[in-house]
Structure formats: C-alpha cells, structure tokens
Amino acid sequence: QSLHPADDAPGQDGVIVPALLVQAPPVPDEQQFYDTVLGALGAPFRPNDRPARKRAAVVTLLQRTRVRILVIDEIHHVLAGAAARQ
C-alpha cells in the first residue's frame, strides 16, 4: 500500500485505492471477511446484514475506488475450516 497509496479521485467525491491490504479473519467466515474489507475501505455497514448485501457493497466499493489488487494476509486461515466454509 505504501507503493500505491490512496489518492483523491479527480473530479469526483471519493478516493482511488489501487492496492488494498486486509487481514483474513482467524476463522473462515464470509461475514467477517466482508466486514474486514468494508472496514478497510472506511465504509459504514451493519454487522447483522446478510452476506449477499455485504458482498454487493464490497463489489461496488472495490469498483468505485478502483482497487486493482486485493492482498489478503493470513489467507491460510481460510484453510483451517471445513470444506463447506472455505
């Protein structure tokens, strides 16, 4: 992120975030992952929203902020759970 910092979007109300770094939740949990991405982008969200709503918000925000690469640290946490949760 330090090589590709966030910057004001020219002519728009918002920012451009070329690289976004997030930490994977300690357990493979879709809700927690979306919460982490939304939090990293500084977006307001309701923790009790359904995963589909959060997924839509994440996709929209990644597009609006022009994220080119999403780096997920500690991705091995995803492998710790059952296959269905992965």
mmCIF file of N, CA, C and O in Angstrom:
data_model
loop_
_atom_site.group_PDB
_atom_site.id
_atom_site.type_symbol
_atom_site.label_atom_id
_atom_site.label_comp_id
_atom_site.label_asym_id
_atom_site.label_seq_id
_atom_site.Cartn_x
_atom_site.Cartn_y
_atom_site.Cartn_z
ATOM 1 N N GLN A 1 0.809 -1.190 0.000
ATOM 2 C CA GLN A 1 0.000 0.000 0.000
ATOM 3 C C GLN A 1 0.854 1.256 0.000
ATOM 4 O O GLN A 1 0.426 2.256 -0.530
ATOM 5 N N SER A 2 2.033 1.192 0.596
ATOM 6 C CA SER A 2 2.868 2.385 0.623
ATOM 7 C C SER A 2 3.394 2.736 -0.769
ATOM 8 O O SER A 2 3.646 3.899 -1.055
ATOM 9 N N LEU A 3 3.536 1.730 -1.635
ATOM 10 C CA LEU A 3 3.973 1.995 -3.006
ATOM 11 C C LEU A 3 2.835 2.518 -3.880
ATOM 12 O O LEU A 3 3.074 3.161 -4.893
ATOM 13 N N HIS A 4 1.599 2.213 -3.484
ATOM 14 C CA HIS A 4 0.415 2.624 -4.239
ATOM 15 C C HIS A 4 -0.622 3.199 -3.279
ATOM 16 O O HIS A 4 -1.662 2.592 -3.036
ATOM 17 N N PRO A 5 -0.357 4.393 -2.731
ATOM 18 C CA PRO A 5 -1.259 4.956 -1.721
ATOM 19 C C PRO A 5 -2.589 5.405 -2.314
ATOM 20 O O PRO A 5 -2.699 5.672 -3.513
ATOM 21 N N ALA A 6 -3.579 5.489 -1.450
ATOM 22 C CA ALA A 6 -4.877 6.021 -1.855
ATOM 23 C C ALA A 6 -4.707 7.492 -2.220
ATOM 24 O O ALA A 6 -3.853 8.192 -1.685
ATOM 25 N N ASP A 7 -5.524 7.949 -3.154
ATOM 26 C CA ASP A 7 -5.432 9.331 -3.622
ATOM 27 C C ASP A 7 -6.831 9.832 -3.938
ATOM 28 O O ASP A 7 -7.729 9.033 -4.224
ATOM 29 N N ASP A 8 -7.001 11.144 -3.885
ATOM 30 C CA ASP A 8 -8.302 11.719 -4.242
ATOM 31 C C ASP A 8 -8.637 11.397 -5.688
ATOM 32 O O ASP A 8 -7.765 11.452 -6.561
ATOM 33 N N ALA A 9 -9.895 11.063 -5.925
ATOM 34 C CA ALA A 9 -10.357 10.796 -7.286
ATOM 35 C C ALA A 9 -10.566 12.138 -7.990
ATOM 36 O O ALA A 9 -11.333 12.960 -7.517
ATOM 37 N N PRO A 10 -9.874 12.367 -9.105
ATOM 38 C CA PRO A 10 -10.016 13.647 -9.794
ATOM 39 C C PRO A 10 -11.432 13.864 -10.305
ATOM 40 O O PRO A 10 -12.006 12.998 -10.959
ATOM 41 N N GLY A 11 -11.997 14.999 -9.934
ATOM 42 C CA GLY A 11 -13.333 15.352 -10.406
ATOM 43 C C GLY A 11 -14.461 14.565 -9.759
ATOM 44 O O GLY A 11 -15.590 14.634 -10.204
ATOM 45 N N GLN A 12 -14.156 13.808 -8.707
ATOM 46 C CA GLN A 12 -15.187 13.005 -8.048
ATOM 47 C C GLN A 12 -15.112 13.205 -6.539
ATOM 48 O O GLN A 12 -14.092 13.643 -6.011
ATOM 49 N N ASP A 13 -16.175 12.828 -5.871
ATOM 50 C CA ASP A 13 -16.191 12.828 -4.420
ATOM 51 C C ASP A 13 -15.829 11.424 -3.964
ATOM 52 O O ASP A 13 -16.672 10.542 -3.923
ATOM 53 N N GLY A 14 -14.570 11.189 -3.678
ATOM 54 C CA GLY A 14 -14.127 9.866 -3.284
ATOM 55 C C GLY A 14 -12.630 9.721 -3.438
ATOM 56 O O GLY A 14 -11.917 10.683 -3.692
ATOM 57 N N VAL A 15 -12.162 8.488 -3.282
ATOM 58 C CA VAL A 15 -10.741 8.219 -3.393
ATOM 59 C C VAL A 15 -10.493 7.047 -4.330
ATOM 60 O O VAL A 15 -11.380 6.234 -4.584
ATOM 61 N N ILE A 16 -9.272 6.983 -4.828
ATOM 62 C CA ILE A 16 -8.819 5.852 -5.629
ATOM 63 C C ILE A 16 -7.875 5.049 -4.734
ATOM 64 O O ILE A 16 -6.946 5.608 -4.145
ATOM 65 N N VAL A 17 -8.126 3.765 -4.628
ATOM 66 C CA VAL A 17 -7.321 2.873 -3.783
ATOM 67 C C VAL A 17 -6.773 1.765 -4.679
ATOM 68 O O VAL A 17 -7.415 0.730 -4.845
ATOM 69 N N PRO A 18 -5.597 1.956 -5.277
ATOM 70 C CA PRO A 18 -5.095 0.960 -6.219
ATOM 71 C C PRO A 18 -4.769 -0.391 -5.582
ATOM 72 O O PRO A 18 -4.939 -1.427 -6.210
ATOM 73 N N ALA A 19 -4.313 -0.385 -4.335
ATOM 74 C CA ALA A 19 -3.966 -1.631 -3.639
ATOM 75 C C ALA A 19 -4.589 -1.606 -2.248
ATOM 76 O O ALA A 19 -4.446 -0.636 -1.521
ATOM 77 N N LEU A 20 -5.278 -2.680 -1.902
ATOM 78 C CA LEU A 20 -5.939 -2.771 -0.602
ATOM 79 C C LEU A 20 -5.433 -4.009 0.116
ATOM 80 O O LEU A 20 -5.484 -5.114 -0.426
ATOM 81 N N LEU A 21 -4.942 -3.823 1.323
ATOM 82 C CA LEU A 21 -4.438 -4.919 2.147
ATOM 83 C C LEU A 21 -5.404 -5.162 3.289
ATOM 84 O O LEU A 21 -5.761 -4.229 4.008
ATOM 85 N N VAL A 22 -5.859 -6.409 3.431
ATOM 86 C CA VAL A 22 -6.727 -6.787 4.547
ATOM 87 C C VAL A 22 -6.181 -8.060 5.183
ATOM 88 O O VAL A 22 -5.452 -8.822 4.563
ATOM 89 N N GLN A 23 -6.555 -8.253 6.419
ATOM 90 C CA GLN A 23 -6.163 -9.466 7.141
ATOM 91 C C GLN A 23 -7.354 -10.417 7.137
ATOM 92 O O GLN A 23 -8.474 -10.024 7.466
ATOM 93 N N ALA A 24 -7.124 -11.669 6.759
ATOM 94 C CA ALA A 24 -8.191 -12.670 6.763
ATOM 95 C C ALA A 24 -8.647 -12.892 8.197
ATOM 96 O O ALA A 24 -7.839 -12.851 9.128
ATOM 97 N N PRO A 25 -9.931 -13.129 8.403
ATOM 98 C CA PRO A 25 -10.408 -13.449 9.751
ATOM 99 C C PRO A 25 -9.733 -14.725 10.252
ATOM 100 O O PRO A 25 -9.317 -15.569 9.454
ATOM 101 N N PRO A 26 -9.638 -14.895 11.574
ATOM 102 C CA PRO A 26 -8.962 -16.075 12.121
ATOM 103 C C PRO A 26 -9.690 -17.388 11.837
ATOM 104 O O PRO A 26 -9.113 -18.460 11.969
ATOM 105 N N VAL A 27 -10.943 -17.301 11.443
ATOM 106 C CA VAL A 27 -11.712 -18.482 11.040
ATOM 107 C C VAL A 27 -12.308 -18.199 9.669
ATOM 108 O O VAL A 27 -12.556 -17.050 9.323
ATOM 109 N N PRO A 28 -12.536 -19.236 8.848
ATOM 110 C CA PRO A 28 -13.115 -18.987 7.522
ATOM 111 C C PRO A 28 -14.586 -18.589 7.646
ATOM 112 O O PRO A 28 -15.456 -19.430 7.780
ATOM 113 N N ASP A 29 -14.834 -17.285 7.632
ATOM 114 C CA ASP A 29 -16.190 -16.772 7.820
ATOM 115 C C ASP A 29 -16.451 -15.662 6.807
ATOM 116 O O ASP A 29 -15.754 -14.639 6.808
ATOM 117 N N GLU A 30 -17.409 -15.904 5.949
ATOM 118 C CA GLU A 30 -17.726 -14.956 4.876
ATOM 119 C C GLU A 30 -18.120 -13.588 5.428
ATOM 120 O O GLU A 30 -17.654 -12.556 4.949
ATOM 121 N N GLN A 31 -18.960 -13.576 6.449
ATOM 122 C CA GLN A 31 -19.422 -12.312 7.042
ATOM 123 C C GLN A 31 -18.242 -11.499 7.576
ATOM 124 O O GLN A 31 -18.145 -10.300 7.331
ATOM 125 N N GLN A 32 -17.362 -12.163 8.328
ATOM 126 C CA GLN A 32 -16.219 -11.454 8.897
ATOM 127 C C GLN A 32 -15.290 -10.926 7.805
ATOM 128 O O GLN A 32 -14.722 -9.841 7.933
ATOM 129 N N PHE A 33 -15.146 -11.691 6.737
ATOM 130 C CA PHE A 33 -14.294 -11.230 5.639
ATOM 131 C C PHE A 33 -14.865 -9.956 5.012
ATOM 132 O O PHE A 33 -14.134 -8.978 4.808
ATOM 133 N N TYR A 34 -16.152 -9.956 4.731
ATOM 134 C CA TYR A 34 -16.771 -8.755 4.154
ATOM 135 C C TYR A 34 -16.677 -7.581 5.124
ATOM 136 O O TYR A 34 -16.411 -6.445 4.708
ATOM 137 N N ASP A 35 -16.868 -7.831 6.413
ATOM 138 C CA ASP A 35 -16.736 -6.767 7.418
ATOM 139 C C ASP A 35 -15.331 -6.170 7.374
ATOM 140 O O ASP A 35 -15.157 -4.959 7.463
ATOM 141 N N THR A 36 -14.324 -7.031 7.229
ATOM 142 C CA THR A 36 -12.936 -6.585 7.184
ATOM 143 C C THR A 36 -12.678 -5.698 5.969
ATOM 144 O O THR A 36 -12.053 -4.643 6.077
ATOM 145 N N VAL A 37 -13.167 -6.119 4.809
ATOM 146 C CA VAL A 37 -12.964 -5.329 3.586
ATOM 147 C C VAL A 37 -13.706 -3.996 3.689
ATOM 148 O O VAL A 37 -13.142 -2.939 3.377
ATOM 149 N N LEU A 38 -14.936 -4.031 4.140
ATOM 150 C CA LEU A 38 -15.702 -2.789 4.289
ATOM 151 C C LEU A 38 -15.029 -1.849 5.276
ATOM 152 O O LEU A 38 -14.938 -0.639 5.044
ATOM 153 N N GLY A 39 -14.533 -2.401 6.373
ATOM 154 C CA GLY A 39 -13.832 -1.582 7.357
ATOM 155 C C GLY A 39 -12.559 -0.972 6.795
ATOM 156 O O GLY A 39 -12.242 0.193 7.043
ATOM 157 N N ALA A 40 -11.808 -1.746 6.012
ATOM 158 C CA ALA A 40 -10.571 -1.250 5.408
ATOM 159 C C ALA A 40 -10.839 -0.104 4.441
ATOM 160 O O ALA A 40 -10.012 0.794 4.276
ATOM 161 N N LEU A 41 -12.003 -0.127 3.822
ATOM 162 C CA LEU A 41 -12.383 0.938 2.892
ATOM 163 C C LEU A 41 -13.060 2.102 3.605
ATOM 164 O O LEU A 41 -13.410 3.102 2.978
ATOM 165 N N GLY A 42 -13.257 1.969 4.912
ATOM 166 C CA GLY A 42 -13.887 3.039 5.686
ATOM 167 C C GLY A 42 -15.365 3.181 5.414
ATOM 168 O O GLY A 42 -15.935 4.256 5.593
ATOM 169 N N ALA A 43 -15.986 2.105 4.984
ATOM 170 C CA ALA A 43 -17.403 2.142 4.623
ATOM 171 C C ALA A 43 -18.280 1.796 5.824
ATOM 172 O O ALA A 43 -17.958 0.870 6.565
ATOM 173 N N PRO A 44 -19.373 2.510 5.995
ATOM 174 C CA PRO A 44 -20.308 2.126 7.057
ATOM 175 C C PRO A 44 -21.053 0.854 6.651
ATOM 176 O O PRO A 44 -21.346 0.639 5.473
ATOM 177 N N PHE A 45 -21.317 -0.004 7.627
ATOM 178 C CA PHE A 45 -22.074 -1.228 7.352
ATOM 179 C C PHE A 45 -22.726 -1.702 8.635
ATOM 180 O O PHE A 45 -22.330 -1.303 9.727
ATOM 181 N N ARG A 46 -23.715 -2.545 8.468
ATOM 182 C CA ARG A 46 -24.384 -3.152 9.618
ATOM 183 C C ARG A 46 -23.836 -4.564 9.784
ATOM 184 O O ARG A 46 -23.957 -5.379 8.865
ATOM 185 N N PRO A 47 -23.277 -4.868 10.937
ATOM 186 C CA PRO A 47 -22.734 -6.209 11.142
ATOM 187 C C PRO A 47 -23.760 -7.325 10.939
ATOM 188 O O PRO A 47 -23.400 -8.429 10.555
ATOM 189 N N ASN A 48 -25.035 -7.028 11.155
ATOM 190 C CA ASN A 48 -26.061 -8.079 11.037
ATOM 191 C C ASN A 48 -26.685 -8.158 9.648
ATOM 192 O O ASN A 48 -27.600 -8.953 9.439
ATOM 193 N N ASP A 49 -26.177 -7.392 8.671
ATOM 194 C CA ASP A 49 -26.676 -7.520 7.297
ATOM 195 C C ASP A 49 -26.340 -8.906 6.741
ATOM 196 O O ASP A 49 -25.362 -9.521 7.141
ATOM 197 N N ARG A 50 -27.138 -9.352 5.799
ATOM 198 C CA ARG A 50 -26.909 -10.665 5.189
ATOM 199 C C ARG A 50 -25.661 -10.631 4.313
ATOM 200 O O ARG A 50 -25.296 -9.589 3.770
ATOM 201 N N PRO A 51 -25.004 -11.797 4.153
ATOM 202 C CA PRO A 51 -23.784 -11.840 3.343
ATOM 203 C C PRO A 51 -23.982 -11.323 1.917
ATOM 204 O O PRO A 51 -23.096 -10.656 1.384
ATOM 205 N N ALA A 52 -25.104 -11.601 1.311
ATOM 206 C CA ALA A 52 -25.340 -11.142 -0.068
ATOM 207 C C ALA A 52 -25.331 -9.620 -0.144
ATOM 208 O O ALA A 52 -24.793 -9.045 -1.107
ATOM 209 N N ARG A 53 -25.876 -8.968 0.845
ATOM 210 C CA ARG A 53 -25.894 -7.495 0.863
ATOM 211 C C ARG A 53 -24.477 -6.948 1.042
ATOM 212 O O ARG A 53 -24.076 -5.989 0.393
ATOM 213 N N LYS A 54 -23.728 -7.581 1.952
ATOM 214 C CA LYS A 54 -22.348 -7.143 2.176
ATOM 215 C C LYS A 54 -21.494 -7.396 0.939
ATOM 216 O O LYS A 54 -20.660 -6.575 0.572
ATOM 217 N N ARG A 55 -21.694 -8.550 0.306
ATOM 218 C CA ARG A 55 -20.939 -8.868 -0.916
ATOM 219 C C ARG A 55 -21.194 -7.800 -1.976
ATOM 220 O O ARG A 55 -20.254 -7.326 -2.625
ATOM 221 N N ALA A 56 -22.434 -7.424 -2.153
ATOM 222 C CA ALA A 56 -22.775 -6.394 -3.140
ATOM 223 C C ALA A 56 -22.100 -5.066 -2.793
ATOM 224 O O ALA A 56 -21.577 -4.375 -3.677
ATOM 225 N N ALA A 57 -22.078 -4.729 -1.525
ATOM 226 C CA ALA A 57 -21.434 -3.487 -1.095
ATOM 227 C C ALA A 57 -19.927 -3.539 -1.352
ATOM 228 O O ALA A 57 -19.336 -2.564 -1.823
ATOM 229 N N VAL A 58 -19.310 -4.683 -1.054
ATOM 230 C CA VAL A 58 -17.873 -4.836 -1.287
ATOM 231 C C VAL A 58 -17.555 -4.701 -2.772
ATOM 232 O O VAL A 58 -16.641 -3.961 -3.157
ATOM 233 N N VAL A 59 -18.296 -5.379 -3.616
ATOM 234 C CA VAL A 59 -18.041 -5.312 -5.062
ATOM 235 C C VAL A 59 -18.197 -3.881 -5.564
ATOM 236 O O VAL A 59 -17.356 -3.371 -6.308
ATOM 237 N N THR A 60 -19.252 -3.217 -5.149
ATOM 238 C CA THR A 60 -19.488 -1.828 -5.567
ATOM 239 C C THR A 60 -18.350 -0.919 -5.125
ATOM 240 O O THR A 60 -17.831 -0.119 -5.914
ATOM 241 N N LEU A 61 -17.935 -1.060 -3.867
ATOM 242 C CA LEU A 61 -16.870 -0.199 -3.358
ATOM 243 C C LEU A 61 -15.523 -0.496 -4.003
ATOM 244 O O LEU A 61 -14.747 0.426 -4.265
ATOM 245 N N LEU A 62 -15.235 -1.761 -4.267
ATOM 246 C CA LEU A 62 -13.979 -2.086 -4.948
ATOM 247 C C LEU A 62 -13.954 -1.472 -6.346
ATOM 248 O O LEU A 62 -12.907 -1.006 -6.810
ATOM 249 N N GLN A 63 -15.089 -1.453 -7.004
ATOM 250 C CA GLN A 63 -15.163 -0.837 -8.334
ATOM 251 C C GLN A 63 -15.048 0.683 -8.245
ATOM 252 O O GLN A 63 -14.300 1.301 -9.006
ATOM 253 N N ARG A 64 -15.776 1.291 -7.318
ATOM 254 C CA ARG A 64 -15.757 2.755 -7.194
ATOM 255 C C ARG A 64 -14.394 3.295 -6.791
ATOM 256 O O ARG A 64 -14.017 4.386 -7.215
ATOM 257 N N THR A 65 -13.687 2.556 -5.952
ATOM 258 C CA THR A 65 -12.374 3.010 -5.501
ATOM 259 C C THR A 65 -11.260 2.528 -6.414
ATOM 260 O O THR A 65 -10.098 2.786 -6.156
ATOM 261 N N ARG A 66 -11.639 1.811 -7.458
ATOM 262 C CA ARG A 66 -10.713 1.336 -8.490
ATOM 263 C C ARG A 66 -9.591 0.459 -7.924
ATOM 264 O O ARG A 66 -8.429 0.581 -8.333
ATOM 265 N N VAL A 67 -9.952 -0.405 -6.989
ATOM 266 C CA VAL A 67 -8.970 -1.329 -6.434
ATOM 267 C C VAL A 67 -8.513 -2.259 -7.554
ATOM 268 O O VAL A 67 -9.319 -2.897 -8.212
ATOM 269 N N ARG A 68 -7.208 -2.307 -7.760
ATOM 270 C CA ARG A 68 -6.634 -3.152 -8.808
ATOM 271 C C ARG A 68 -6.139 -4.476 -8.240
ATOM 272 O O ARG A 68 -6.052 -5.460 -8.944
ATOM 273 N N ILE A 69 -5.763 -4.450 -6.937
ATOM 274 C CA ILE A 69 -5.286 -5.668 -6.300
ATOM 275 C C ILE A 69 -5.740 -5.677 -4.843
ATOM 276 O O ILE A 69 -5.646 -4.679 -4.146
ATOM 277 N N LEU A 70 -6.267 -6.822 -4.442
ATOM 278 C CA LEU A 70 -6.696 -7.039 -3.066
ATOM 279 C C LEU A 70 -5.739 -8.067 -2.469
ATOM 280 O O LEU A 70 -5.687 -9.215 -2.923
ATOM 281 N N VAL A 71 -4.964 -7.647 -1.488
ATOM 282 C CA VAL A 71 -3.993 -8.523 -0.833
ATOM 283 C C VAL A 71 -4.609 -8.993 0.476
ATOM 284 O O VAL A 71 -4.997 -8.181 1.312
ATOM 285 N N ILE A 72 -4.687 -10.322 0.626
ATOM 286 C CA ILE A 72 -5.286 -10.898 1.830
ATOM 287 C C ILE A 72 -4.183 -11.567 2.636
ATOM 288 O O ILE A 72 -3.661 -12.616 2.237
ATOM 289 N N ASP A 73 -3.814 -10.955 3.754
ATOM 290 C CA ASP A 73 -2.790 -11.504 4.624
ATOM 291 C C ASP A 73 -3.403 -12.597 5.489
ATOM 292 O O ASP A 73 -4.586 -12.545 5.828
ATOM 293 N N GLU A 74 -2.607 -13.572 5.834
ATOM 294 C CA GLU A 74 -3.046 -14.694 6.672
ATOM 295 C C GLU A 74 -4.131 -15.536 5.980
ATOM 296 O O GLU A 74 -5.028 -16.064 6.626
ATOM 297 N N ILE A 75 -4.030 -15.660 4.659
ATOM 298 C CA ILE A 75 -5.027 -16.417 3.886
ATOM 299 C C ILE A 75 -5.101 -17.876 4.336
ATOM 300 O O ILE A 75 -6.133 -18.525 4.159
ATOM 301 N N HIS A 76 -4.055 -18.359 4.980
ATOM 302 C CA HIS A 76 -4.085 -19.755 5.439
ATOM 303 C C HIS A 76 -5.194 -20.006 6.450
ATOM 304 O O HIS A 76 -5.598 -21.133 6.649
ATOM 305 N N HIS A 77 -5.724 -18.954 7.080
ATOM 306 C CA HIS A 77 -6.854 -19.130 7.995
ATOM 307 C C HIS A 77 -8.069 -19.725 7.276
ATOM 308 O O HIS A 77 -8.865 -20.430 7.874
ATOM 309 N N VAL A 78 -8.200 -19.415 6.002
ATOM 310 C CA VAL A 78 -9.320 -19.935 5.227
ATOM 311 C C VAL A 78 -9.275 -21.468 5.169
ATOM 312 O O VAL A 78 -10.289 -22.138 5.166
ATOM 313 N N LEU A 79 -8.080 -22.010 5.131
ATOM 314 C CA LEU A 79 -7.910 -23.452 5.022
ATOM 315 C C LEU A 79 -8.141 -24.181 6.336
ATOM 316 O O LEU A 79 -8.191 -25.410 6.361
ATOM 317 N N ALA A 80 -8.314 -23.446 7.412
ATOM 318 C CA ALA A 80 -8.452 -24.066 8.733
ATOM 319 C C ALA A 80 -9.823 -24.671 8.965
ATOM 320 O O ALA A 80 -9.979 -25.535 9.818
ATOM 321 N N GLY A 81 -10.822 -24.267 8.217
ATOM 322 C CA GLY A 81 -12.179 -24.731 8.453
ATOM 323 C C GLY A 81 -12.595 -25.876 7.553
ATOM 324 O O GLY A 81 -11.833 -26.372 6.743
ATOM 325 N N ALA A 82 -13.820 -26.263 7.733
ATOM 326 C CA ALA A 82 -14.411 -27.316 6.905
ATOM 327 C C ALA A 82 -14.505 -26.863 5.456
ATOM 328 O O ALA A 82 -14.553 -25.665 5.173
ATOM 329 N N ALA A 83 -14.541 -27.807 4.560
ATOM 330 C CA ALA A 83 -14.572 -27.504 3.133
ATOM 331 C C ALA A 83 -15.740 -26.594 2.764
ATOM 332 O O ALA A 83 -15.612 -25.720 1.917
ATOM 333 N N ALA A 84 -16.885 -26.810 3.363
ATOM 334 C CA ALA A 84 -18.061 -26.003 3.060
ATOM 335 C C ALA A 84 -17.867 -24.536 3.428
ATOM 336 O O ALA A 84 -18.394 -23.645 2.759
ATOM 337 N N ARG A 85 -17.095 -24.252 4.463
ATOM 338 C CA ARG A 85 -16.865 -22.873 4.905
ATOM 339 C C ARG A 85 -15.766 -22.204 4.116
ATOM 340 O O ARG A 85 -15.663 -20.990 4.073
ATOM 341 N N GLN A 86 -14.898 -23.021 3.497
ATOM 342 C CA GLN A 86 -13.793 -22.452 2.737
ATOM 343 C C GLN A 86 -14.311 -21.761 1.493
ATOM 344 O O GLN A 86 -13.801 -20.821 1.009
#
